[in-house]
Amino acid sequence: MLEEQLREVEKKIQSACDRAGRNRSEVTLIAVSKTKPIPVLQEAYDLGVRVFGENKVQELTEKYEALPDDIQWHMIGHLQTNKVKYIIDKADLIHSVDSLKLAETIEKEAAKKGLTVRILVEVNVAEEESKFGLKIAEVIPFIEKIAAFPHIRVCGLMTIAPFVENPEENRPIFANLHKLSVDIEKKNIDNVNVSILSMGMTNDYEVAIEEGATMVRVGTGIFGARNYVV
Ligand SMILES: *Cc1c(COP(=O)(O)O)cnc(C)c1O
């Protein structure tokens, strides 16, 4: 089951790369394992998955402790400043930096541990009320501020596109994030490189790849529907 779904996702990533004239190696698949139990992650690991995405600090740290060391853990969910210290040395990449206060906290905690933390800036391209992230117009001034933080490295941009029936509707969202990254690169800001574009989920990752995604975050497409316990 898991094996077939992984194979299916892999096939679709390859096809999207082919359509866009891109090399498969340009796109990292992040297996979004939130709410899934450790044995399921172990099964994915045994099938070769090494990059997992989680959206809750406690869940990420528990899974980090329980699973092999050569896994890369990506923090993809909204991050509260008071929880930064628990994941600062565990997350390979934080996708969800969306405020100066959060960036300052990451800087402070990273400095304490002598780390340089890789981050993405979360952008609310569609300006949805319900979502976190900076507006497009806020991103360059924000990056100019945090570029000087010695323990943070800005590596790219992330967006969560709206939920839509037809993934084609999100194409302009992905194209806009890509365009923003090109505009930022042109500014040649010291210490800033926005080569990572984290965009595309189960519903729309193929379109995202066609528009330049370098990381796609796929949960349901790999692991099946999530059962939320309330
Ligand atoms: C849950 C989640 C995903 C994966 O969603 P699916 O639709 O299951 O692929 C991707 N990105 C973020 C930020 C998420 O919270």
mmCIF file with all atom_site columns, N, CA, C and O and ligand atoms in Angstrom, residues 30 32-34 54-55 76-78 95-96 122 158-160 163 198 200-205 216-222 224 226 228, ligand 1:
data_model
loop_
_atom_site.group_PDB
_atom_site.id
_atom_site.type_symbol
_atom_site.label_atom_id
_atom_site.label_alt_id
_atom_site.label_comp_id
_atom_site.label_asym_id
_atom_site.label_entity_id
_atom_site.label_seq_id
_atom_site.pdbx_PDB_ins_code
_atom_site.Cartn_x
_atom_site.Cartn_y
_atom_site.Cartn_z
_atom_site.occupancy
_atom_site.B_iso_or_equiv
_atom_site.pdbx_formal_charge
_atom_site.auth_seq_id
_atom_site.auth_comp_id
_atom_site.auth_asym_id
_atom_site.auth_atom_id
_atom_site.pdbx_PDB_model_num
ATOM   1   N N  . ILE A 1 30  ? 9.214  15.715 0.169  1.00 0.00 ? 30  ILE A N  1
ATOM   2   C CA . ILE A 1 30  ? 9.116  15.671 1.631  1.00 0.00 ? 30  ILE A CA 1
ATOM   3   C C  . ILE A 1 30  ? 7.885  14.853 1.982  1.00 0.00 ? 30  ILE A C  1
ATOM   4   O O  . ILE A 1 30  ? 6.765  15.194 1.590  1.00 0.00 ? 30  ILE A O  1
ATOM   5   N N  . VAL A 1 32  ? 5.176  14.059 4.229  1.00 0.00 ? 32  VAL A N  1
ATOM   6   C CA . VAL A 1 32  ? 4.534  14.731 5.366  1.00 0.00 ? 32  VAL A CA 1
ATOM   7   C C  . VAL A 1 32  ? 3.817  13.685 6.223  1.00 0.00 ? 32  VAL A C  1
ATOM   8   O O  . VAL A 1 32  ? 2.771  13.155 5.861  1.00 0.00 ? 32  VAL A O  1
ATOM   9   N N  . SER A 1 33  ? 4.443  13.412 7.368  1.00 0.00 ? 33  SER A N  1
ATOM   10  C CA . SER A 1 33  ? 4.033  12.260 8.186  1.00 0.00 ? 33  SER A CA 1
ATOM   11  C C  . SER A 1 33  ? 3.231  12.646 9.424  1.00 0.00 ? 33  SER A C  1
ATOM   12  O O  . SER A 1 33  ? 2.992  11.813 10.296 1.00 0.00 ? 33  SER A O  1
ATOM   13  N N  . LYS A 1 34  ? 2.805  13.907 9.493  1.00 0.00 ? 34  LYS A N  1
ATOM   14  C CA . LYS A 1 34  ? 2.047  14.366 10.674 1.00 0.00 ? 34  LYS A CA 1
ATOM   15  C C  . LYS A 1 34  ? 0.843  13.462 10.942 1.00 0.00 ? 34  LYS A C  1
ATOM   16  O O  . LYS A 1 34  ? 0.192  13.021 9.985  1.00 0.00 ? 34  LYS A O  1
ATOM   17  N N  . GLU A 1 54  ? 6.960  17.506 9.440  1.00 0.00 ? 54  GLU A N  1
ATOM   18  C CA . GLU A 1 54  ? 6.023  17.482 10.567 1.00 0.00 ? 54  GLU A CA 1
ATOM   19  C C  . GLU A 1 54  ? 5.570  18.906 10.848 1.00 0.00 ? 54  GLU A C  1
ATOM   20  O O  . GLU A 1 54  ? 6.302  19.859 10.567 1.00 0.00 ? 54  GLU A O  1
ATOM   21  N N  . ASN A 1 55  ? 4.372  19.057 11.435 1.00 0.00 ? 55  ASN A N  1
ATOM   22  C CA . ASN A 1 55  ? 3.891  20.412 11.688 1.00 0.00 ? 55  ASN A CA 1
ATOM   23  C C  . ASN A 1 55  ? 3.716  20.741 13.174 1.00 0.00 ? 55  ASN A C  1
ATOM   24  O O  . ASN A 1 55  ? 3.278  21.827 13.512 1.00 0.00 ? 55  ASN A O  1
ATOM   25  N N  . ILE A 1 76  ? 7.324  22.083 9.088  1.00 0.00 ? 76  ILE A N  1
ATOM   26  C CA . ILE A 1 76  ? 6.537  22.760 8.048  1.00 0.00 ? 76  ILE A CA 1
ATOM   27  C C  . ILE A 1 76  ? 5.353  23.526 8.619  1.00 0.00 ? 76  ILE A C  1
ATOM   28  O O  . ILE A 1 76  ? 4.687  24.265 7.902  1.00 0.00 ? 76  ILE A O  1
ATOM   29  N N  . GLY A 1 77  ? 5.089  23.358 9.922  1.00 0.00 ? 77  GLY A N  1
ATOM   30  C CA . GLY A 1 77  ? 3.907  23.994 10.504 1.00 0.00 ? 77  GLY A CA 1
ATOM   31  C C  . GLY A 1 77  ? 4.222  25.303 11.199 1.00 0.00 ? 77  GLY A C  1
ATOM   32  O O  . GLY A 1 77  ? 5.389  25.646 11.415 1.00 0.00 ? 77  GLY A O  1
ATOM   33  N N  . HIS A 1 78  ? 3.181  26.027 11.568 1.00 0.00 ? 78  HIS A N  1
ATOM   34  C CA . HIS A 1 78  ? 3.342  27.287 12.287 1.00 0.00 ? 78  HIS A CA 1
ATOM   35  C C  . HIS A 1 78  ? 4.131  27.030 13.574 1.00 0.00 ? 78  HIS A C  1
ATOM   36  O O  . HIS A 1 78  ? 3.868  26.080 14.292 1.00 0.00 ? 78  HIS A O  1
ATOM   37  N N  . HIS A 1 95  ? 10.406 25.640 7.560  1.00 0.00 ? 95  HIS A N  1
ATOM   38  C CA . HIS A 1 95  ? 9.747  26.197 6.367  1.00 0.00 ? 95  HIS A CA 1
ATOM   39  C C  . HIS A 1 95  ? 8.858  27.402 6.674  1.00 0.00 ? 95  HIS A C  1
ATOM   40  O O  . HIS A 1 95  ? 8.357  28.025 5.745  1.00 0.00 ? 95  HIS A O  1
ATOM   41  N N  . SER A 1 96  ? 8.601  27.654 7.957  1.00 0.00 ? 96  SER A N  1
ATOM   42  C CA . SER A 1 96  ? 7.460  28.492 8.318  1.00 0.00 ? 96  SER A CA 1
ATOM   43  C C  . SER A 1 96  ? 7.835  29.769 9.074  1.00 0.00 ? 96  SER A C  1
ATOM   44  O O  . SER A 1 96  ? 7.158  30.157 10.000 1.00 0.00 ? 96  SER A O  1
ATOM   45  N N  . GLU A 1 122 ? 7.871  32.006 4.952  1.00 0.00 ? 122 GLU A N  1
ATOM   46  C CA . GLU A 1 122 ? 6.534  31.588 4.510  1.00 0.00 ? 122 GLU A CA 1
ATOM   47  C C  . GLU A 1 122 ? 5.789  32.793 3.939  1.00 0.00 ? 122 GLU A C  1
ATOM   48  O O  . GLU A 1 122 ? 5.689  33.845 4.566  1.00 0.00 ? 122 GLU A O  1
ATOM   49  N N  . MET A 1 158 ? 8.509  29.549 1.037  1.00 0.00 ? 158 MET A N  1
ATOM   50  C CA . MET A 1 158 ? 7.504  28.484 1.142  1.00 0.00 ? 158 MET A CA 1
ATOM   51  C C  . MET A 1 158 ? 6.114  29.100 1.034  1.00 0.00 ? 158 MET A C  1
ATOM   52  O O  . MET A 1 158 ? 5.891  30.216 1.494  1.00 0.00 ? 158 MET A O  1
ATOM   53  N N  . THR A 1 159 ? 5.205  28.403 0.393  1.00 0.00 ? 159 THR A N  1
ATOM   54  C CA . THR A 1 159 ? 3.808  28.832 0.441  1.00 0.00 ? 159 THR A CA 1
ATOM   55  C C  . THR A 1 159 ? 2.875  27.641 0.575  1.00 0.00 ? 159 THR A C  1
ATOM   56  O O  . THR A 1 159 ? 3.211  26.515 0.162  1.00 0.00 ? 159 THR A O  1
ATOM   57  N N  . ILE A 1 160 ? 1.752  27.900 1.210  1.00 0.00 ? 160 ILE A N  1
ATOM   58  C CA . ILE A 1 160 ? 0.659  26.926 1.241  1.00 0.00 ? 160 ILE A CA 1
ATOM   59  C C  . ILE A 1 160 ? -0.430 27.517 0.356  1.00 0.00 ? 160 ILE A C  1
ATOM   60  O O  . ILE A 1 160 ? -1.013 28.547 0.687  1.00 0.00 ? 160 ILE A O  1
ATOM   61  N N  . PHE A 1 163 ? -6.880 25.655 -0.885 1.00 0.00 ? 163 PHE A N  1
ATOM   62  C CA . PHE A 1 163 ? -7.443 24.377 -1.294 1.00 0.00 ? 163 PHE A CA 1
ATOM   63  C C  . PHE A 1 163 ? -8.403 24.631 -2.452 1.00 0.00 ? 163 PHE A C  1
ATOM   64  O O  . PHE A 1 163 ? -9.344 25.391 -2.331 1.00 0.00 ? 163 PHE A O  1
ATOM   65  N N  . SER A 1 198 ? 9.569  25.842 -1.645 1.00 0.00 ? 198 SER A N  1
ATOM   66  C CA . SER A 1 198 ? 8.761  24.768 -1.068 1.00 0.00 ? 198 SER A CA 1
ATOM   67  C C  . SER A 1 198 ? 7.305  25.066 -1.371 1.00 0.00 ? 198 SER A C  1
ATOM   68  O O  . SER A 1 198 ? 6.687  25.924 -0.755 1.00 0.00 ? 198 SER A O  1
ATOM   69  N N  . GLY A 1 200 ? 3.528  23.154 -3.173 1.00 0.00 ? 200 GLY A N  1
ATOM   70  C CA . GLY A 1 200 ? 2.862  21.984 -3.735 1.00 0.00 ? 200 GLY A CA 1
ATOM   71  C C  . GLY A 1 200 ? 2.619  20.930 -2.677 1.00 0.00 ? 200 GLY A C  1
ATOM   72  O O  . GLY A 1 200 ? 3.526  20.555 -1.931 1.00 0.00 ? 200 GLY A O  1
ATOM   73  N N  . MET A 1 201 ? 1.358  20.503 -2.573 1.00 0.00 ? 201 MET A N  1
ATOM   74  C CA . MET A 1 201 ? 0.947  19.439 -1.658 1.00 0.00 ? 201 MET A CA 1
ATOM   75  C C  . MET A 1 201 ? 0.250  18.361 -2.501 1.00 0.00 ? 201 MET A C  1
ATOM   76  O O  . MET A 1 201 ? 0.243  18.441 -3.720 1.00 0.00 ? 201 MET A O  1
ATOM   77  N N  . THR A 1 202 ? -0.347 17.366 -1.830 1.00 0.00 ? 202 THR A N  1
ATOM   78  C CA . THR A 1 202 ? -0.923 16.245 -2.583 1.00 0.00 ? 202 THR A CA 1
ATOM   79  C C  . THR A 1 202 ? -1.782 16.691 -3.770 1.00 0.00 ? 202 THR A C  1
ATOM   80  O O  . THR A 1 202 ? -1.677 16.145 -4.865 1.00 0.00 ? 202 THR A O  1
ATOM   81  N N  . ASN A 1 203 ? -2.590 17.701 -3.517 1.00 0.00 ? 203 ASN A N  1
ATOM   82  C CA . ASN A 1 203 ? -3.558 18.105 -4.534 1.00 0.00 ? 203 ASN A CA 1
ATOM   83  C C  . ASN A 1 203 ? -2.939 18.827 -5.739 1.00 0.00 ? 203 ASN A C  1
ATOM   84  O O  . ASN A 1 203 ? -3.533 18.856 -6.813 1.00 0.00 ? 203 ASN A O  1
ATOM   85  N N  . ASP A 1 204 ? -1.773 19.431 -5.528 1.00 0.00 ? 204 ASP A N  1
ATOM   86  C CA . ASP A 1 204 ? -1.285 20.325 -6.590 1.00 0.00 ? 204 ASP A CA 1
ATOM   87  C C  . ASP A 1 204 ? 0.227  20.285 -6.830 1.00 0.00 ? 204 ASP A C  1
ATOM   88  O O  . ASP A 1 204 ? 0.778  21.192 -7.452 1.00 0.00 ? 204 ASP A O  1
ATOM   89  N N  . TYR A 1 205 ? 0.908  19.239 -6.339 1.00 0.00 ? 205 TYR A N  1
ATOM   90  C CA . TYR A 1 205 ? 2.372  19.253 -6.446 1.00 0.00 ? 205 TYR A CA 1
ATOM   91  C C  . TYR A 1 205 ? 2.897  19.149 -7.884 1.00 0.00 ? 205 TYR A C  1
ATOM   92  O O  . TYR A 1 205 ? 3.973  19.645 -8.191 1.00 0.00 ? 205 TYR A O  1
ATOM   93  N N  . VAL A 1 216 ? 8.484  19.546 -2.646 1.00 0.00 ? 216 VAL A N  1
ATOM   94  C CA . VAL A 1 216 ? 7.040  19.356 -2.572 1.00 0.00 ? 216 VAL A CA 1
ATOM   95  C C  . VAL A 1 216 ? 6.733  18.612 -1.276 1.00 0.00 ? 216 VAL A C  1
ATOM   96  O O  . VAL A 1 216 ? 7.493  17.747 -0.838 1.00 0.00 ? 216 VAL A O  1
ATOM   97  N N  . ARG A 1 217 ? 5.638  19.007 -0.633 1.00 0.00 ? 217 ARG A N  1
ATOM   98  C CA . ARG A 1 217 ? 5.277  18.454 0.678  1.00 0.00 ? 217 ARG A CA 1
ATOM   99  C C  . ARG A 1 217 ? 4.041  17.574 0.512  1.00 0.00 ? 217 ARG A C  1
ATOM   100 O O  . ARG A 1 217 ? 2.930  18.082 0.403  1.00 0.00 ? 217 ARG A O  1
ATOM   101 N N  . VAL A 1 218 ? 4.256  16.266 0.474  1.00 0.00 ? 218 VAL A N  1
ATOM   102 C CA . VAL A 1 218 ? 3.147  15.370 0.158  1.00 0.00 ? 218 VAL A CA 1
ATOM   103 C C  . VAL A 1 218 ? 2.831  14.465 1.348  1.00 0.00 ? 218 VAL A C  1
ATOM   104 O O  . VAL A 1 218 ? 3.685  13.701 1.804  1.00 0.00 ? 218 VAL A O  1
ATOM   105 N N  . GLY A 1 219 ? 1.613  14.596 1.870  1.00 0.00 ? 219 GLY A N  1
ATOM   106 C CA . GLY A 1 219 ? 1.172  13.771 2.986  1.00 0.00 ? 219 GLY A CA 1
ATOM   107 C C  . GLY A 1 219 ? 0.209  12.691 2.539  1.00 0.00 ? 219 GLY A C  1
ATOM   108 O O  . GLY A 1 219 ? 0.578  11.525 2.365  1.00 0.00 ? 219 GLY A O  1
ATOM   109 N N  . THR A 1 220 ? -1.038 13.099 2.326  1.00 0.00 ? 220 THR A N  1
ATOM   110 C CA . THR A 1 220 ? -2.103 12.174 1.956  1.00 0.00 ? 220 THR A CA 1
ATOM   111 C C  . THR A 1 220 ? -1.730 11.279 0.769  1.00 0.00 ? 220 THR A C  1
ATOM   112 O O  . THR A 1 220 ? -2.049 10.087 0.760  1.00 0.00 ? 220 THR A O  1
ATOM   113 N N  . GLY A 1 221 ? -1.072 11.840 -0.212 1.00 0.00 ? 221 GLY A N  1
ATOM   114 C CA . GLY A 1 221 ? -0.709 11.091 -1.426 1.00 0.00 ? 221 GLY A CA 1
ATOM   115 C C  . GLY A 1 221 ? 0.214  9.920  -1.138 1.00 0.00 ? 221 GLY A C  1
ATOM   116 O O  . GLY A 1 221 ? 0.250  8.950  -1.896 1.00 0.00 ? 221 GLY A O  1
ATOM   117 N N  . ILE A 1 222 ? 0.964  10.007 -0.029 1.00 0.00 ? 222 ILE A N  1
ATOM   118 C CA . ILE A 1 222 ? 1.871  8.922  0.340  1.00 0.00 ? 222 ILE A CA 1
ATOM   119 C C  . ILE A 1 222 ? 1.245  8.025  1.416  1.00 0.00 ? 222 ILE A C  1
ATOM   120 O O  . ILE A 1 222 ? 1.233  6.805  1.301  1.00 0.00 ? 222 ILE A O  1
ATOM   121 N N  . GLY A 1 224 ? -1.969 8.236  2.818  1.00 0.00 ? 224 GLY A N  1
ATOM   122 C CA . GLY A 1 224 ? -3.427 8.107  2.906  1.00 0.00 ? 224 GLY A CA 1
ATOM   123 C C  . GLY A 1 224 ? -4.001 9.160  3.827  1.00 0.00 ? 224 GLY A C  1
ATOM   124 O O  . GLY A 1 224 ? -3.275 9.980  4.395  1.00 0.00 ? 224 GLY A O  1
ATOM   125 N N  . ARG A 1 226 ? -5.551 11.344 6.834  1.00 0.00 ? 226 ARG A N  1
ATOM   126 C CA . ARG A 1 226 ? -5.159 11.451 8.241  1.00 0.00 ? 226 ARG A CA 1
ATOM   127 C C  . ARG A 1 226 ? -6.388 11.287 9.146  1.00 0.00 ? 226 ARG A C  1
ATOM   128 O O  . ARG A 1 226 ? -7.454 11.793 8.841  1.00 0.00 ? 226 ARG A O  1
ATOM   129 N N  . TYR A 1 228 ? -7.604 12.503 12.500 1.00 0.00 ? 228 TYR A N  1
ATOM   130 C CA . TYR A 1 228 ? -7.326 13.419 13.597 1.00 0.00 ? 228 TYR A CA 1
ATOM   131 C C  . TYR A 1 228 ? -8.065 12.946 14.843 1.00 0.00 ? 228 TYR A C  1
ATOM   132 O O  . TYR A 1 228 ? -9.256 12.660 14.807 1.00 0.00 ? 228 TYR A O  1
HETATM 133 C C1 . LIG B 2 .   ? -0.319 18.745 6.054  1.00 0.00 ? 1   LIG B C1 1
HETATM 134 C C2 . LIG B 2 .   ? 0.569  19.612 5.264  1.00 0.00 ? 1   LIG B C2 1
HETATM 135 C C3 . LIG B 2 .   ? 1.011  19.216 3.985  1.00 0.00 ? 1   LIG B C3 1
HETATM 136 C C4 . LIG B 2 .   ? 0.596  17.931 3.303  1.00 0.00 ? 1   LIG B C4 1
HETATM 137 O O1 . LIG B 2 .   ? -0.743 17.969 2.931  1.00 0.00 ? 1   LIG B O1 1
HETATM 138 P P1 . LIG B 2 .   ? -1.382 16.845 1.980  1.00 0.00 ? 1   LIG B P1 1
HETATM 139 O O2 . LIG B 2 .   ? -2.521 17.522 1.336  1.00 0.00 ? 1   LIG B O2 1
HETATM 140 O O3 . LIG B 2 .   ? -1.781 15.723 2.864  1.00 0.00 ? 1   LIG B O3 1
HETATM 141 O O4 . LIG B 2 .   ? -0.325 16.448 1.024  1.00 0.00 ? 1   LIG B O4 1
HETATM 142 C C5 . LIG B 2 .   ? 1.890  20.055 3.334  1.00 0.00 ? 1   LIG B C5 1
HETATM 143 N N1 . LIG B 2 .   ? 2.291  21.227 3.863  1.00 0.00 ? 1   LIG B N1 1
HETATM 144 C C6 . LIG B 2 .   ? 1.897  21.637 5.079  1.00 0.00 ? 1   LIG B C6 1
HETATM 145 C C7 . LIG B 2 .   ? 2.403  22.925 5.614  1.00 0.00 ? 1   LIG B C7 1
HETATM 146 C C8 . LIG B 2 .   ? 1.018  20.852 5.817  1.00 0.00 ? 1   LIG B C8 1
HETATM 147 O O5 . LIG B 2 .   ? 0.626  21.267 7.027  1.00 0.00 ? 1   LIG B O5 1
#
